[in-house]
Coordinates of C-alpha atoms and ligand atoms in Angstrom, one line a residue:
M1 CA -2.6 -0.1 40.2
Q2 CA -3.8 -3.8 40.1
P3 CA -1.0 -6.2 39.1
F4 CA -1.0 -7.1 35.5
M5 CA -2.9 -10.3 34.8
P6 CA -2.7 -11.3 31.1
V7 CA -5.4 -14.1 31.4
S8 CA -8.1 -11.9 33.1
T9 CA -7.4 -9.0 30.6
I10 CA -7.9 -11.6 27.7
R11 CA -11.1 -12.8 29.5
Q12 CA -12.3 -9.2 29.8
K13 CA -12.0 -8.6 26.1
R14 CA -13.3 -12.1 25.2
D15 CA -16.5 -11.2 27.1
G16 CA -16.9 -8.0 25.1
E17 CA -15.8 -5.5 27.7
A18 CA -13.7 -2.5 26.6
L19 CA -10.1 -2.4 27.8
S20 CA -8.5 0.6 29.5
D21 CA -5.5 2.4 28.1
A22 CA -3.4 1.0 31.0
Q23 CA -4.5 -2.5 30.2
I24 CA -3.5 -2.1 26.6
G25 CA -0.2 -0.5 27.5
Q26 CA 0.6 -3.4 29.9
F27 CA -0.3 -6.0 27.2
I28 CA 1.7 -4.4 24.4
E29 CA 4.7 -3.6 26.6
G30 CA 4.6 -7.2 28.1
Y31 CA 4.5 -8.6 24.6
V32 CA 7.6 -6.7 23.4
R33 CA 9.5 -7.6 26.6
G34 CA 8.5 -11.3 26.2
D35 CA 6.4 -11.4 29.5
V36 CA 3.3 -11.9 27.4
A37 CA 3.7 -15.2 25.5
D38 CA 2.8 -15.5 21.8
Y39 CA -0.2 -17.7 22.6
Q40 CA -1.5 -15.1 25.1
M41 CA -1.1 -12.3 22.4
A42 CA -2.8 -14.5 19.8
A43 CA -5.8 -15.1 22.1
M44 CA -6.0 -11.4 22.8
A45 CA -5.8 -10.5 19.0
M46 CA -8.6 -13.1 18.3
A47 CA -10.8 -11.6 21.1
M48 CA -10.1 -8.1 19.6
C49 CA -10.9 -9.4 16.2
L50 CA -14.2 -11.0 17.2
R51 CA -15.4 -8.4 19.7
G52 CA -14.1 -5.3 17.9
L53 CA -12.3 -2.3 19.4
N54 CA -13.9 1.1 20.0
T55 CA -12.1 4.2 18.9
S56 CA -10.4 5.0 22.1
E57 CA -9.2 1.4 22.4
I58 CA -7.7 1.6 19.0
A59 CA -6.1 4.9 19.7
S60 CA -4.5 3.4 22.8
L61 CA -3.2 0.4 20.8
T62 CA -1.8 2.7 18.2
R63 CA 0.0 5.0 20.8
H64 CA 1.5 2.0 22.7
M65 CA 2.7 0.3 19.5
L66 CA 4.2 3.7 18.4
E67 CA 5.9 4.1 21.7
S68 CA 7.4 0.6 21.5
G69 CA 9.9 2.2 19.1
T70 CA 11.7 5.4 18.3
P71 CA 10.2 7.9 15.9
L72 CA 12.3 9.4 13.1
T73 CA 13.9 12.6 14.0
R74 CA 13.4 15.9 12.3
V75 CA 16.1 18.2 11.1
T76 CA 14.2 20.7 9.0
D77 CA 10.8 22.4 9.6
R78 CA 9.5 21.6 6.1
P79 CA 6.1 19.8 6.2
R80 CA 6.5 16.0 6.2
I81 CA 3.8 14.2 4.3
D82 CA 3.2 10.5 3.2
K83 CA 0.6 8.2 1.7
H84 CA -0.5 4.6 2.6
S85 CA -2.2 2.2 0.3
T86 CA -4.2 -0.8 1.6
G87 CA -2.9 -2.7 -1.4
G88 CA -4.0 -3.7 -4.8
L89 CA -3.0 -5.2 -8.2
G90 CA -0.6 -2.9 -10.3
D91 CA -0.4 -0.3 -7.5
K92 CA 2.9 1.5 -8.2
V93 CA 1.6 4.8 -7.0
S94 CA 4.3 5.1 -4.3
L95 CA 7.1 4.9 -6.8
I96 CA 5.7 8.0 -8.5
L97 CA 4.3 9.9 -5.6
A98 CA 7.3 10.1 -3.4
P99 CA 9.7 11.8 -6.0
L100 CA 6.8 13.9 -7.4
L101 CA 6.0 15.4 -3.9
A102 CA 9.6 15.9 -3.3
C103 CA 9.6 18.4 -6.3
F104 CA 7.9 20.7 -3.9
D105 CA 9.1 22.2 -0.5
V106 CA 8.1 19.0 1.6
E107 CA 9.7 15.9 2.9
V108 CA 8.5 12.4 2.2
P109 CA 10.0 9.8 4.4
M110 CA 8.2 6.7 2.8
I111 CA 8.5 3.5 4.8
S112 CA 7.1 0.7 2.8
G113 CA 6.6 -3.1 2.8
R114 CA 7.3 -6.2 0.8
G115 CA 4.5 -8.3 -0.9
L116 CA 3.1 -11.3 0.6
G117 CA 0.3 -13.2 -1.1
R118 CA -1.5 -11.4 -3.8
T119 CA -0.5 -7.8 -2.8
G120 CA 2.8 -6.6 -4.4
G121 CA 5.2 -4.8 -2.4
T122 CA 6.8 -1.3 -3.1
L123 CA 10.3 -2.6 -1.9
D124 CA 10.3 -5.6 -4.1
K125 CA 9.5 -3.5 -7.2
L126 CA 12.3 -1.1 -6.3
E127 CA 14.6 -4.0 -5.7
A128 CA 14.2 -4.9 -9.4
I129 CA 16.6 -2.0 -9.9
P130 CA 20.1 -3.5 -9.7
G131 CA 21.9 -2.2 -6.6
F132 CA 18.8 -0.4 -5.0
Q133 CA 19.2 -0.6 -1.2
T134 CA 16.0 -0.8 0.9
Q135 CA 17.8 -0.7 4.3
L136 CA 19.9 2.4 4.8
P137 CA 21.7 4.0 7.9
D138 CA 19.7 6.7 9.6
E139 CA 22.4 9.3 8.7
V140 CA 21.8 8.5 5.0
T141 CA 18.0 8.7 5.2
T142 CA 18.1 12.0 7.1
D143 CA 20.5 13.4 4.7
M144 CA 18.4 12.2 1.8
L145 CA 15.2 14.0 3.4
S146 CA 17.2 17.3 3.6
S147 CA 18.9 17.1 0.2
I148 CA 16.5 15.3 -1.9
G149 CA 13.2 15.5 0.0
A150 CA 12.4 11.8 -0.2
F151 CA 13.4 8.2 0.4
I152 CA 11.6 4.7 0.1
V153 CA 13.0 2.2 2.7
G154 CA 11.8 -0.7 4.7
A155 CA 11.0 -0.4 8.4
T156 CA 13.8 -0.6 10.8
E157 CA 13.8 -2.2 14.1
A158 CA 13.2 1.2 15.7
I159 CA 9.8 1.6 13.8
A160 CA 6.9 0.3 16.0
P161 CA 8.6 -3.0 16.9
A162 CA 5.4 -4.1 18.6
D163 CA 3.5 -4.0 15.3
R164 CA 6.3 -6.0 13.6
K165 CA 6.0 -8.7 16.2
L166 CA 2.1 -8.6 16.3
Y167 CA 1.7 -8.5 12.6
G168 CA 3.8 -11.7 12.2
L169 CA 1.5 -13.4 14.7
R170 CA -1.7 -12.0 13.1
D171 CA -0.7 -13.4 9.8
V172 CA -0.6 -17.0 11.2
T173 CA -3.6 -16.7 13.5
A174 CA -6.2 -15.5 11.0
T175 CA -6.4 -12.1 12.8
V176 CA -5.3 -9.7 10.0
E177 CA -8.9 -8.8 8.9
S178 CA -9.8 -6.6 11.9
I179 CA -10.6 -2.8 11.3
G180 CA -9.1 -2.0 14.9
L181 CA -5.9 -4.1 14.5
I182 CA -5.4 -2.8 10.8
T183 CA -5.9 0.8 11.9
A184 CA -3.4 0.6 14.7
S185 CA -0.9 -1.2 12.6
I186 CA -0.9 1.2 9.8
L187 CA -0.9 4.4 12.0
S188 CA 1.6 3.2 14.5
K189 CA 4.2 3.0 11.6
K190 CA 3.0 6.1 10.0
L191 CA 3.1 8.1 13.3
S192 CA 6.7 6.9 13.7
A193 CA 7.7 8.9 10.8
S194 CA 6.6 12.2 12.6
L195 CA 4.3 13.2 9.8
D196 CA 2.4 16.5 9.4
A197 CA -0.2 15.0 7.0
L198 CA -1.2 11.6 5.7
V199 CA -3.5 10.3 2.9
I200 CA -4.7 6.7 2.9
D201 CA -5.7 5.1 -0.4
V202 CA -8.3 2.7 0.6
K203 CA -8.9 0.2 -2.1
V204 CA -12.4 -1.1 -2.8
G205 CA -13.2 -4.2 -4.9
S206 CA -12.8 -7.7 -5.8
A207 CA -9.0 -7.5 -5.5
A208 CA -8.9 -5.5 -2.3
F209 CA -8.7 -6.1 1.4
M210 CA -12.1 -4.4 1.8
P211 CA -14.3 -5.8 -1.1
T212 CA -17.4 -3.7 -0.5
I213 CA -17.7 0.1 -0.3
E214 CA -19.3 -0.2 3.2
E215 CA -16.3 -2.1 4.6
A216 CA -13.9 0.3 2.9
R217 CA -15.8 3.3 4.4
Q218 CA -15.7 1.7 7.9
L219 CA -11.9 1.1 7.6
A220 CA -11.4 4.7 6.2
H221 CA -13.4 6.4 8.9
S222 CA -11.4 4.3 11.6
L223 CA -8.1 5.5 10.1
V224 CA -9.2 9.1 9.7
D225 CA -10.7 9.3 13.2
V226 CA -7.8 7.7 15.1
G227 CA -5.2 9.5 13.0
Q228 CA -6.8 12.8 13.8
S229 CA -7.2 12.0 17.4
S230 CA -3.5 11.0 17.6
G231 CA -2.6 14.5 16.3
L232 CA -1.9 13.6 12.6
P233 CA -4.0 15.3 10.0
T234 CA -5.4 12.2 8.1
M235 CA -7.7 11.7 5.2
A236 CA -8.7 8.8 3.1
M237 CA -9.6 8.2 -0.5
L238 CA -11.7 5.3 -1.6
S239 CA -10.4 4.0 -5.0
D240 CA -11.6 1.3 -7.2
M241 CA -9.8 -2.1 -7.2
D242 CA -12.1 -4.1 -9.3
Q243 CA -9.5 -4.2 -12.0
P244 CA -5.7 -3.6 -11.9
L245 CA -4.4 -0.1 -11.6
G246 CA -2.8 0.8 -14.9
V247 CA -1.2 -1.7 -17.5
A248 CA 1.8 -3.2 -15.8
I249 CA 1.7 -6.0 -13.1
G250 CA 5.0 -7.3 -11.8
N251 CA 8.1 -5.9 -10.5
A252 CA 10.5 -4.6 -13.2
I253 CA 7.5 -4.0 -15.4
E254 CA 5.9 -1.6 -12.7
V255 CA 9.2 0.2 -12.4
N256 CA 9.1 0.8 -16.2
E257 CA 5.4 2.0 -16.0
S258 CA 6.3 4.3 -13.2
L259 CA 9.2 5.8 -15.3
D260 CA 6.6 6.4 -18.1
V261 CA 4.3 8.2 -15.6
L262 CA 7.2 10.2 -14.1
A263 CA 8.1 11.4 -17.6
G264 CA 4.5 12.8 -18.2
G265 CA 2.9 9.8 -20.0
G266 CA 1.8 6.2 -18.8
P267 CA -1.8 5.0 -18.2
P268 CA -4.2 7.9 -17.4
R269 CA -5.8 6.0 -14.3
V270 CA -2.2 5.7 -12.7
R271 CA -1.7 9.5 -13.3
Q272 CA -5.2 10.5 -12.1
L273 CA -4.8 8.5 -8.7
T274 CA -1.2 9.7 -8.1
I275 CA -2.2 13.3 -8.8
G276 CA -5.4 13.0 -6.6
L277 CA -3.4 11.7 -3.7
S278 CA -0.6 14.1 -4.1
A279 CA -2.9 17.1 -4.4
S280 CA -4.7 16.3 -1.2
L281 CA -1.5 15.9 0.7
L282 CA 0.0 19.2 -0.6
K283 CA -3.2 21.0 0.3
Q284 CA -3.3 19.4 3.7
A285 CA 0.3 20.5 4.2
G286 CA -0.6 24.0 3.3
A287 CA 1.6 24.1 0.1
F288 CA -1.5 25.1 -2.0
A289 CA -4.8 26.7 -1.2
S290 CA -6.9 24.7 -3.7
L291 CA -6.8 21.2 -5.1
D292 CA -7.0 22.6 -8.6
E293 CA -3.9 24.6 -8.3
A294 CA -2.0 21.7 -6.7
R295 CA -3.2 19.2 -9.5
E296 CA -2.0 21.7 -12.1
L297 CA 1.5 22.2 -10.7
L298 CA 1.8 18.3 -10.0
T299 CA 0.9 17.7 -13.7
Q300 CA 3.5 20.2 -14.8
K301 CA 6.3 18.5 -12.6
L302 CA 5.4 15.3 -14.5
A303 CA 5.3 16.9 -17.9
D304 CA 8.5 19.0 -17.6
G305 CA 10.8 16.1 -16.4
S306 CA 11.3 17.4 -12.9
A307 CA 9.7 14.3 -11.2
H308 CA 11.6 11.9 -13.3
E309 CA 14.8 13.6 -12.6
K310 CA 14.0 13.5 -8.9
F311 CA 13.2 9.8 -9.0
M312 CA 16.6 9.1 -10.8
T313 CA 18.3 11.2 -8.0
M314 CA 16.6 9.2 -5.2
V315 CA 17.5 5.9 -7.0
R316 CA 21.1 6.9 -7.3
A317 CA 21.3 7.9 -3.6
Q318 CA 19.9 4.5 -2.6
G319 CA 22.5 2.7 -4.7
G320 CA 20.4 1.9 -7.8
L321 CA 21.7 1.6 -11.3
L322 CA 19.1 2.7 -13.7
D323 CA 19.5 4.1 -17.1
G324 CA 16.3 3.3 -18.9
P325 CA 13.6 0.8 -18.8
L326 CA 14.5 -2.6 -17.0
P327 CA 14.8 -5.7 -19.1
L328 CA 11.7 -8.0 -19.1
D329 CA 11.3 -11.8 -19.9
P330 CA 10.2 -12.6 -23.4
I331 CA 6.7 -11.5 -24.4
S332 CA 3.8 -13.6 -25.7
D333 CA 0.1 -12.6 -26.2
I334 CA -3.1 -13.9 -24.5
V335 CA -6.1 -13.4 -26.8
A336 CA -9.7 -13.2 -26.7
E337 CA -11.6 -16.4 -27.5
R338 CA -14.9 -14.7 -28.5
D339 CA -16.4 -11.2 -29.4
G340 CA -18.1 -9.2 -26.9
H341 CA -17.6 -6.6 -24.0
V342 CA -15.0 -6.9 -21.1
T343 CA -17.4 -7.1 -18.1
A344 CA -14.9 -8.0 -15.3
I345 CA -11.2 -8.7 -14.7
D346 CA -10.4 -11.3 -12.1
C347 CA -7.5 -9.7 -10.2
R348 CA -7.1 -12.7 -8.0
E349 CA -6.5 -15.1 -10.9
I350 CA -4.0 -12.7 -12.4
A351 CA -2.2 -12.2 -9.0
D352 CA -2.0 -16.0 -8.6
A353 CA -0.6 -16.4 -12.2
V354 CA 2.2 -13.7 -11.4
I355 CA 2.9 -15.5 -8.0
A356 CA 3.1 -18.8 -10.0
M357 CA 5.6 -17.3 -12.6
G358 CA 7.7 -16.2 -9.6
G359 CA 6.9 -12.5 -9.6
G360 CA 5.2 -12.7 -6.1
R361 CA 5.7 -14.7 -2.9
R362 CA 3.9 -17.5 -1.4
R363 CA 6.0 -17.3 1.8
T364 CA 8.2 -14.7 3.5
G365 CA 11.7 -14.9 2.1
D366 CA 10.8 -16.5 -1.3
Q367 CA 13.2 -15.2 -4.1
L368 CA 11.5 -13.2 -6.7
D369 CA 11.8 -13.3 -10.5
F370 CA 11.8 -9.6 -11.3
G371 CA 11.5 -9.9 -15.1
V372 CA 8.1 -11.7 -15.1
G373 CA 4.9 -9.7 -15.4
I374 CA 1.6 -8.9 -17.2
A375 CA 0.9 -5.9 -19.5
M376 CA -2.9 -5.5 -19.6
Q377 CA -4.3 -4.4 -23.0
V378 CA -7.9 -4.2 -22.0
E379 CA -10.1 -2.4 -19.3
I380 CA -13.6 -3.0 -18.0
G381 CA -16.1 -1.6 -20.6
D382 CA -13.8 -2.3 -23.7
V383 CA -15.3 -4.0 -26.7
V384 CA -13.1 -6.9 -28.1
S385 CA -13.2 -9.2 -31.1
K386 CA -12.1 -12.9 -31.2
G387 CA -8.2 -13.0 -31.5
D388 CA -7.7 -9.4 -29.9
V389 CA -4.9 -9.3 -27.4
L390 CA -6.3 -9.1 -23.9
M391 CA -2.8 -9.0 -22.2
Q392 CA 0.8 -9.7 -22.8
C393 CA 2.7 -12.0 -20.6
H394 CA 6.4 -11.6 -19.9
A395 CA 7.8 -15.1 -19.0
T396 CA 9.9 -18.0 -20.3
P397 CA 7.8 -20.3 -22.6
E398 CA 7.4 -22.9 -19.7
K399 CA 6.2 -20.3 -17.2
H400 CA 3.9 -19.0 -19.9
A401 CA 2.4 -22.3 -20.7
A402 CA 1.7 -22.9 -17.0
V403 CA -0.5 -19.9 -16.7
V404 CA -2.0 -19.3 -20.1
N405 CA -5.4 -20.6 -19.4
Q406 CA -5.6 -19.0 -16.0
L407 CA -4.8 -15.7 -17.6
K408 CA -7.2 -16.1 -20.6
H409 CA -10.2 -16.8 -18.3
S410 CA -9.3 -13.9 -15.9
V411 CA -10.9 -11.6 -18.5
K412 CA -14.7 -12.1 -18.6
I413 CA -16.2 -11.3 -22.0
Q414 CA -20.0 -11.2 -22.3
D415 CA -22.7 -9.9 -24.6
E416 CA -24.1 -7.1 -22.6
P417 CA -21.9 -4.0 -22.1
V418 CA -21.0 -2.7 -18.6
K419 CA -19.7 0.6 -17.5
A420 CA -16.4 0.7 -15.4
R421 CA -16.6 2.1 -11.9
E422 CA -15.0 5.6 -11.4
L423 CA -11.5 5.4 -10.1
I424 CA -11.8 7.6 -7.2
L425 CA -15.0 6.9 -5.4
E426 CA -15.1 9.0 -2.3
T427 CA -13.0 11.2 0.0
I428 CA -13.3 11.0 3.7
G429 CA -11.8 13.5 6.2
S430 CA -11.2 16.5 4.1
E431 CA -12.8 18.9 1.8
T432 CA -12.5 18.3 -1.9
A433 CA -12.2 21.7 -3.6
Ligands
URA1 N1 -1.0 -3.2 6.5 C1 -0.4 -3.1 7.7 O1 0.5 -2.4 7.8 N2 -1.1 -3.6 8.7 C2 -2.1 -4.4 8.7 O2 -2.6 -4.8 9.6 C3 -2.7 -4.6 7.4 C4 -2.2 -4.1 6.2

């Protein structure tokens, strides 16, 4: 084999030539060892971002990032399933989906992340529960999978360390938005959990990574193709992110909404998406022959309290102290300034207001204020009159005063009516009946 020459490999990619599996392996292994410098990896990430990666390059990158760590061990032969979301405002589905699925004879080893920028993080929401631990010893998570069927934790050093190092670099070198790099990053972590089936919720819309349906489709196909070719049955659902998912936006407030859904209530769109994603996973895992049957039993587990009980068991096992809804900051109303139809909701403005109130991070390591949040009172397509409540804001009076105008103008009210987009737009990689 030729000696490894990082600069000539970077040049090859810069000139638009595909890289071999061996070249990608040498680059990733060298980067983890420290032989490939950050500036060389940054140049390579930029070349990959600008020139793109073909499916076999993405599959190689995924495999080498996976092999930089140690996959989770398996102690039972129950199907292991999980979901990933590309991130959106008010997306609390993971909190509900993991315990809901664990009501069936499957395992859900959910490895989640923290929020940065406008996307909220599952771990941050769970840490609003006093005592909740997101880093647990391997023996505890292994035991939780066998006894409860689910856990939700952060990635350990053993989970695809190459991705952890590369993601940090991409974040500061404008190389996050690359379909190939995103695919390899997501799948290397999901493959590390030794899954039997994966569903990816690809958000589409003004508040999503992928604003157009065409871009979302491209990412979904890349994830499904590379997942399947890596031996992991993978499907993707494209879901609407032109407006927040559900009512609650924040940390403690999203835990509270999750508790409502887990007890059979909560906003219909949160229930619909959670059940849709869960039914696909259970069908892929062979637990049900039809999606209709899976949906019916999932609905029953929410209605009869089983999913709520499973969530409470999982929370206790992770050190959390929860005996009802979490406390929130004082509430005040944001009202409509005119009559009309709600035609758009600017999720970026709302997310920025939540960050400004301390509910999200500007920089890694920022401390969060768990009690702040927003409760949406309208959806796209609603008719409102002047003075109607558009949303409720949980914050101290000072914080509320700082964001009230931003929040008021995030809801667009116009004379002509519009129809809201469907929540689940497309399914890629699997049959739908
Ligand atoms: N989420 C990830 O885990 N990786 C990416 O590259 C983007 C989103």
